[in-house]
Short mmCIF file of the N, C-alpha and C atoms (twelve columns), coordinates in Angstrom:
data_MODEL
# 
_entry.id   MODEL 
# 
loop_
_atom_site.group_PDB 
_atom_site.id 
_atom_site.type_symbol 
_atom_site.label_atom_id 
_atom_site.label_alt_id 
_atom_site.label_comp_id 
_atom_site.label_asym_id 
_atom_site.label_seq_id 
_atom_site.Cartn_x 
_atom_site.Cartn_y 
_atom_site.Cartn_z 
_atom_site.pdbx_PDB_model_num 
ATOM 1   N N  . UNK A 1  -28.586 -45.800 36.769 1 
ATOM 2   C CA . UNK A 1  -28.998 -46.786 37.764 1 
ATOM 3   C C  . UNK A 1  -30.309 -47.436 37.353 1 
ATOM 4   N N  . UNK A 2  -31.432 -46.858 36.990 1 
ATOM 5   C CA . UNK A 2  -32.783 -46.943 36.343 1 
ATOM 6   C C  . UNK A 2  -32.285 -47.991 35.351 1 
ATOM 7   N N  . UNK A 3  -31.714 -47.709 34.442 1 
ATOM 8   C CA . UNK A 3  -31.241 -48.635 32.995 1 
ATOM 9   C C  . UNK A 3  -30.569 -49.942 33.303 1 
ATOM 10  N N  . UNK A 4  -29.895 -49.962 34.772 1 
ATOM 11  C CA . UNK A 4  -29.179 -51.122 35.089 1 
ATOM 12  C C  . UNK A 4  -30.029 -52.348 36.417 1 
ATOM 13  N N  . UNK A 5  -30.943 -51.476 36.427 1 
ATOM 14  C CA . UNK A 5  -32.350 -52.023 37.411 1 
ATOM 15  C C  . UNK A 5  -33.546 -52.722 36.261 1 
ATOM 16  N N  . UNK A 6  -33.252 -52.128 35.420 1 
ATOM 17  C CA . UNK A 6  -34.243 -52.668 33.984 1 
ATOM 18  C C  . UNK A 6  -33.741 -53.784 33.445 1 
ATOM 19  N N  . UNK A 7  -32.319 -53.695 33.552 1 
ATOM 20  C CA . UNK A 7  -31.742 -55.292 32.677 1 
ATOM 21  C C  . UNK A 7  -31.904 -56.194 33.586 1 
ATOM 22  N N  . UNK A 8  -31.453 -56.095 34.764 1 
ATOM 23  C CA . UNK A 8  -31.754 -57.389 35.863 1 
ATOM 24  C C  . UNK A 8  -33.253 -57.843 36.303 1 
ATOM 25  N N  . UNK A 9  -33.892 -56.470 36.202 1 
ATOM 26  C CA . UNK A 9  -35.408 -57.368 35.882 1 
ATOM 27  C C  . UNK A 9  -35.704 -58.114 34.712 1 
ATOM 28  N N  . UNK A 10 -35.444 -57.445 33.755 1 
ATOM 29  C CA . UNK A 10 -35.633 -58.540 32.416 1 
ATOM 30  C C  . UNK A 10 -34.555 -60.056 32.483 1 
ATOM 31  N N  . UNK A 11 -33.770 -60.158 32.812 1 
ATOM 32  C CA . UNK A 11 -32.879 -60.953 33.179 1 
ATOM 33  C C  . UNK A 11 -33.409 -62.204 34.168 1 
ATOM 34  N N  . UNK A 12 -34.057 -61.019 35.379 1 
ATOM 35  C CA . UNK A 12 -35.041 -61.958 36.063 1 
ATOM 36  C C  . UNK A 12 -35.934 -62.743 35.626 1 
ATOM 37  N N  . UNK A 13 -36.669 -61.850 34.796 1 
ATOM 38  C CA . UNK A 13 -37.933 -62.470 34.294 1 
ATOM 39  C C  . UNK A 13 -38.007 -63.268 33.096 1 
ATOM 40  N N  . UNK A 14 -36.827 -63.448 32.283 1 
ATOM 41  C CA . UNK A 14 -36.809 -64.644 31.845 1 
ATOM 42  C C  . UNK A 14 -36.078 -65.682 32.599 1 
ATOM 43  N N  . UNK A 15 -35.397 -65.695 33.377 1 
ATOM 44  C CA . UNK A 15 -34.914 -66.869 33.933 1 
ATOM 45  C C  . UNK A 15 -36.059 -67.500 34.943 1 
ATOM 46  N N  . UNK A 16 -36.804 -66.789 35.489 1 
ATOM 47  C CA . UNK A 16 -37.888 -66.756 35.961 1 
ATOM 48  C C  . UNK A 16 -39.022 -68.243 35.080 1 
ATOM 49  N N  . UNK A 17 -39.407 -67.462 33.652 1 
ATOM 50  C CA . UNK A 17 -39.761 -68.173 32.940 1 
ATOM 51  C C  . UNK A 17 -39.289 -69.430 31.986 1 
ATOM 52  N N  . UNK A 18 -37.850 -69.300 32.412 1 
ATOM 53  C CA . UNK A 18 -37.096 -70.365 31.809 1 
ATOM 54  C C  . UNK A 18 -37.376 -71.462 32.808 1 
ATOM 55  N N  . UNK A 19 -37.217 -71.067 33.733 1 
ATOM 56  C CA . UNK A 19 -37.458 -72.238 35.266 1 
ATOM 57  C C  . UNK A 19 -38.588 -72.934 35.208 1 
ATOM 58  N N  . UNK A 20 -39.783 -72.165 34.716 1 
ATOM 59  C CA . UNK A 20 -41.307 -72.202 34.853 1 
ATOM 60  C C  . UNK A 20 -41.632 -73.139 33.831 1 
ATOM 61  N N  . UNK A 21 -41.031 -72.697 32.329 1 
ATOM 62  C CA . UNK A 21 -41.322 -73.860 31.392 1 
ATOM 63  C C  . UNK A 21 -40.471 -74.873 31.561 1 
ATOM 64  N N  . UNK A 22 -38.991 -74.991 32.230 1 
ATOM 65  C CA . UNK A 22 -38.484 -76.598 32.567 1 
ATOM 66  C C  . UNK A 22 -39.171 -77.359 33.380 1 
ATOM 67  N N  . UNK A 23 -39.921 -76.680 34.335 1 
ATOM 68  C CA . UNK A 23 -40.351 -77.094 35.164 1 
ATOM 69  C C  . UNK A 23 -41.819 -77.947 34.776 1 
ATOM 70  N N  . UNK A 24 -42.693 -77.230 33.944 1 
ATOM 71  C CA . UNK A 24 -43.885 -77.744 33.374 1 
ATOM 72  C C  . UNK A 24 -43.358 -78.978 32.350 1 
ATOM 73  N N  . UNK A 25 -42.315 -78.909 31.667 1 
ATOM 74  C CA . UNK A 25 -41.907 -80.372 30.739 1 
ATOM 75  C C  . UNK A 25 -41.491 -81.263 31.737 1 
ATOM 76  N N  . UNK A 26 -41.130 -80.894 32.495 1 
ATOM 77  C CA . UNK A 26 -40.168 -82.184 33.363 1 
ATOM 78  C C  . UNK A 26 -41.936 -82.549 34.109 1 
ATOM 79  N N  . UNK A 27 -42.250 -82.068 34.505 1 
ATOM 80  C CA . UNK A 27 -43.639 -82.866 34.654 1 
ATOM 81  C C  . UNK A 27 -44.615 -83.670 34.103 1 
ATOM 82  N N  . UNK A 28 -44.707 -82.552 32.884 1 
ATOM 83  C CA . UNK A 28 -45.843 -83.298 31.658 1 
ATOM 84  C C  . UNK A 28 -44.813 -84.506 31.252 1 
ATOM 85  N N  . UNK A 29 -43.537 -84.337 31.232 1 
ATOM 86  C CA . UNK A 29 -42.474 -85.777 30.733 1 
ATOM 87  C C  . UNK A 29 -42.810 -87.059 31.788 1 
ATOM 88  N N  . UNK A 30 -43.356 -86.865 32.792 1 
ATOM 89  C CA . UNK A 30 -43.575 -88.152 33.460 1 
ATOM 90  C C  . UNK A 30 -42.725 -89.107 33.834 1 
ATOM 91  N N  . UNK A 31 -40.936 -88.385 34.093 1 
ATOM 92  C CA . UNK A 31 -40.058 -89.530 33.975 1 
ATOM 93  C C  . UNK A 31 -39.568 -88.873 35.980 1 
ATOM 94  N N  . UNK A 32 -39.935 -87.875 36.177 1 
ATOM 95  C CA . UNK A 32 -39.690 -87.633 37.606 1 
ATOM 96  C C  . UNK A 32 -40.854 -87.978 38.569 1 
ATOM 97  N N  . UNK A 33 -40.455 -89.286 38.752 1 
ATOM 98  C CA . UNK A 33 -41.167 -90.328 39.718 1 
ATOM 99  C C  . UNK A 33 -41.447 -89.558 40.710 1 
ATOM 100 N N  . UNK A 34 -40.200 -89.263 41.338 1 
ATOM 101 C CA . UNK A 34 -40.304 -89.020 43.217 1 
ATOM 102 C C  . UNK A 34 -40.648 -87.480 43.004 1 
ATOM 103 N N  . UNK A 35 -40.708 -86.842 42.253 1 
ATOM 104 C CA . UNK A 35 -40.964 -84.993 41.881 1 
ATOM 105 C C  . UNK A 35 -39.758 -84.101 42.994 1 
ATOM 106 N N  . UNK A 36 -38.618 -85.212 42.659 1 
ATOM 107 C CA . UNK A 36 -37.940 -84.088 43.152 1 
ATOM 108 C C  . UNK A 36 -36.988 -83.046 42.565 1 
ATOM 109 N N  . UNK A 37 -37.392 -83.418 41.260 1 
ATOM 110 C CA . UNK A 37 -36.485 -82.623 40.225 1 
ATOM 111 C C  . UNK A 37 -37.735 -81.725 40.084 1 
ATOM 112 N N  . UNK A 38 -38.617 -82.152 40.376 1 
ATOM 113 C CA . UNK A 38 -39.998 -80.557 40.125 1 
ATOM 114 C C  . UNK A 38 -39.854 -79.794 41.315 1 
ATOM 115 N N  . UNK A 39 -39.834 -80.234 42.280 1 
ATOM 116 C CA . UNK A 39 -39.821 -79.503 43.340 1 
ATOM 117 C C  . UNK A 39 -38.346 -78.647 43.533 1 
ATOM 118 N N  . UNK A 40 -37.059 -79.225 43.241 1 
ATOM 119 C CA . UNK A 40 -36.042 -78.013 42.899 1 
ATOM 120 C C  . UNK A 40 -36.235 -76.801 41.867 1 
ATOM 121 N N  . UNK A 41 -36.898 -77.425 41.138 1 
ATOM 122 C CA . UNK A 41 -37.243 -76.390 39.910 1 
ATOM 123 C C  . UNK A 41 -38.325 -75.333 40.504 1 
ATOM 124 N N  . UNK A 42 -39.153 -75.837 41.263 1 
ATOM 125 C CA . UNK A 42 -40.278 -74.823 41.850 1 
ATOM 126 C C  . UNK A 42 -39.448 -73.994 43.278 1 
ATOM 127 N N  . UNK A 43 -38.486 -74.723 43.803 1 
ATOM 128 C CA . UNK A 43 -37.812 -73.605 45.019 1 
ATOM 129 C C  . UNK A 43 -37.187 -72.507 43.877 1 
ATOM 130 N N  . UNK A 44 -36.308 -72.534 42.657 1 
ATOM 131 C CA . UNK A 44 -35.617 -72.061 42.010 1 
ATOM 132 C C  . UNK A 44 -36.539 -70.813 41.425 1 
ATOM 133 N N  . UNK A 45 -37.530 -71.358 41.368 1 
ATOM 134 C CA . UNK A 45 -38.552 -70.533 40.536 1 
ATOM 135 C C  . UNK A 45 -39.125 -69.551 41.662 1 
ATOM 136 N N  . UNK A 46 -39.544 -69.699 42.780 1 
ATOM 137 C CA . UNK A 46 -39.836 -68.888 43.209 1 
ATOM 138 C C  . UNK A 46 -38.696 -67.976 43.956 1 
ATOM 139 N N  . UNK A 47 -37.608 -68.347 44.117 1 
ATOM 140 C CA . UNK A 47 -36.353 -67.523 44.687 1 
ATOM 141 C C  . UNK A 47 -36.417 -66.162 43.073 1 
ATOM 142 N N  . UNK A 48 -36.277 -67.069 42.007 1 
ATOM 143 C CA . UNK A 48 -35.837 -65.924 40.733 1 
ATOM 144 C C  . UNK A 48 -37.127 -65.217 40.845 1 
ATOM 145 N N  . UNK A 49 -38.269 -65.446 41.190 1 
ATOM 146 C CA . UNK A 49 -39.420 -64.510 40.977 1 
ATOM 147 C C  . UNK A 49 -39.101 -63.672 42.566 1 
ATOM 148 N N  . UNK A 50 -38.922 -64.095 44.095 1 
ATOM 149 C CA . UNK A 50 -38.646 -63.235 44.484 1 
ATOM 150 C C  . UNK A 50 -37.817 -61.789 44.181 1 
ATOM 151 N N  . UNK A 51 -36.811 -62.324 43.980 1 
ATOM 152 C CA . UNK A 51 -35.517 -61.354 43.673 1 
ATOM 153 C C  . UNK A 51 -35.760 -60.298 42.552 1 
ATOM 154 N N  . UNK A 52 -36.746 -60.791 41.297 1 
ATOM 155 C CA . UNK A 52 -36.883 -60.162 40.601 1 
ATOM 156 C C  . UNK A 52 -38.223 -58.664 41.129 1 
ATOM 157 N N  . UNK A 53 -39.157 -59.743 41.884 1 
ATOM 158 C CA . UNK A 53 -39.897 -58.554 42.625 1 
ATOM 159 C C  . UNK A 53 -39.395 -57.496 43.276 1 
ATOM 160 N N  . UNK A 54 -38.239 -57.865 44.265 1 
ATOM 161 C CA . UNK A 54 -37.556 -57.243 45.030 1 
ATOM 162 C C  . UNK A 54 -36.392 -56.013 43.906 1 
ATOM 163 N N  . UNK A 55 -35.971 -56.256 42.650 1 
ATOM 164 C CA . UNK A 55 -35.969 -55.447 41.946 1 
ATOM 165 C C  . UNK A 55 -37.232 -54.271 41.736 1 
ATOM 166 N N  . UNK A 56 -37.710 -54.534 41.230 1 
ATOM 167 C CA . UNK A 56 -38.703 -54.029 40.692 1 
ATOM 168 C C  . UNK A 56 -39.061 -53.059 42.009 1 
ATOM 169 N N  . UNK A 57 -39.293 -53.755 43.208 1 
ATOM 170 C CA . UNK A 57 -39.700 -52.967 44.540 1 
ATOM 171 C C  . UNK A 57 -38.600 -51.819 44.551 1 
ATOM 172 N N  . UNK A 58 -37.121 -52.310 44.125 1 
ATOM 173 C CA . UNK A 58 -36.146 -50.825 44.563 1 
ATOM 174 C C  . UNK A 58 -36.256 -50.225 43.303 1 
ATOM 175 N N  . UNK A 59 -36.926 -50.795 42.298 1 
ATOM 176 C CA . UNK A 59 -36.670 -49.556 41.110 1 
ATOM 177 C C  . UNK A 59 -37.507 -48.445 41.474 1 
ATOM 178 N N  . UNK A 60 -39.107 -48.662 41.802 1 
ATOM 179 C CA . UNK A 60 -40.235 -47.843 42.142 1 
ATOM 180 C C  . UNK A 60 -39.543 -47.093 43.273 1 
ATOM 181 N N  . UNK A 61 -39.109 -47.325 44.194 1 
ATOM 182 C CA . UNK A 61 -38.186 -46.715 45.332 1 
ATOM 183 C C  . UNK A 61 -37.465 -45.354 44.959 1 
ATOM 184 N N  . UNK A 62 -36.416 -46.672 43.596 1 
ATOM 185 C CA . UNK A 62 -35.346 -45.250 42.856 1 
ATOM 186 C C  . UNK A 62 -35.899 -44.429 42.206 1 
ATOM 187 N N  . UNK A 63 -37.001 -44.809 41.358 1 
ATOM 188 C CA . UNK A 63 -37.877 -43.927 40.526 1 
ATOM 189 C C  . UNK A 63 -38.331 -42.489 41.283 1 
ATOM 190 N N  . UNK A 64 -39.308 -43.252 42.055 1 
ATOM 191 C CA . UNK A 64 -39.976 -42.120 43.153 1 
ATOM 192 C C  . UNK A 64 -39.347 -41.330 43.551 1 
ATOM 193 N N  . UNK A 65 -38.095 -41.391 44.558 1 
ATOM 194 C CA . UNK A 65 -37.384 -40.796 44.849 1 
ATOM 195 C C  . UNK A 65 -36.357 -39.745 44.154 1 
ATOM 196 N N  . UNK A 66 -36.562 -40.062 42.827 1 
ATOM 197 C CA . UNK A 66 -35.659 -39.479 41.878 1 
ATOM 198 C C  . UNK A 66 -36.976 -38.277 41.624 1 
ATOM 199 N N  . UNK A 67 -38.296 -38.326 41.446 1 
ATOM 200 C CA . UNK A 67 -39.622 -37.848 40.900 1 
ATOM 201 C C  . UNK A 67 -39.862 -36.323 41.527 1 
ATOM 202 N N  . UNK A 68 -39.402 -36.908 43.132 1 
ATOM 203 C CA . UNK A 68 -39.957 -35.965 44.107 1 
ATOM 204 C C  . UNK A 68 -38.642 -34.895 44.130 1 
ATOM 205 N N  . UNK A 69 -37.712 -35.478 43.531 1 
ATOM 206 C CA . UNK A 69 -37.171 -33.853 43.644 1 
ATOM 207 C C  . UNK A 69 -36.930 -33.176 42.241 1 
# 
């Protein structure tokens, strides 16, 4: 379970950062006038960084819980 909580964080966290650097070119590119292609990219980005936290929150959970006995 530990090993399959580890890939979806890493999974997270580059898609995470994949979002983060489309998101910084499509800006520095200067061709999204109205920023609403930045601003989908920034809801996207922070949903994949939630979810990935929220991993990470049940791994420490599974961890711990696995520790104490």
């Amino acid at each position: 379970m530990t090993q399959f909580l580890l890939v979806f964080i890493l999974l997270g966290a580059a898609a995470t950062a994949y979002v983060l650097l489309r998101g910084i070119f499509t800006m520095a590119g200067g061709k999204d006038i109205t920023g609403e292609k930045s601003n989908r990219l920034m809801i996207a980005r922070v949903v994949l960084q939630g979810l990935t936290v929220l991993l990470v929150a049940i791994l420490f959970f599974v961890y711990g819980g696995m520790a104490g006995n």
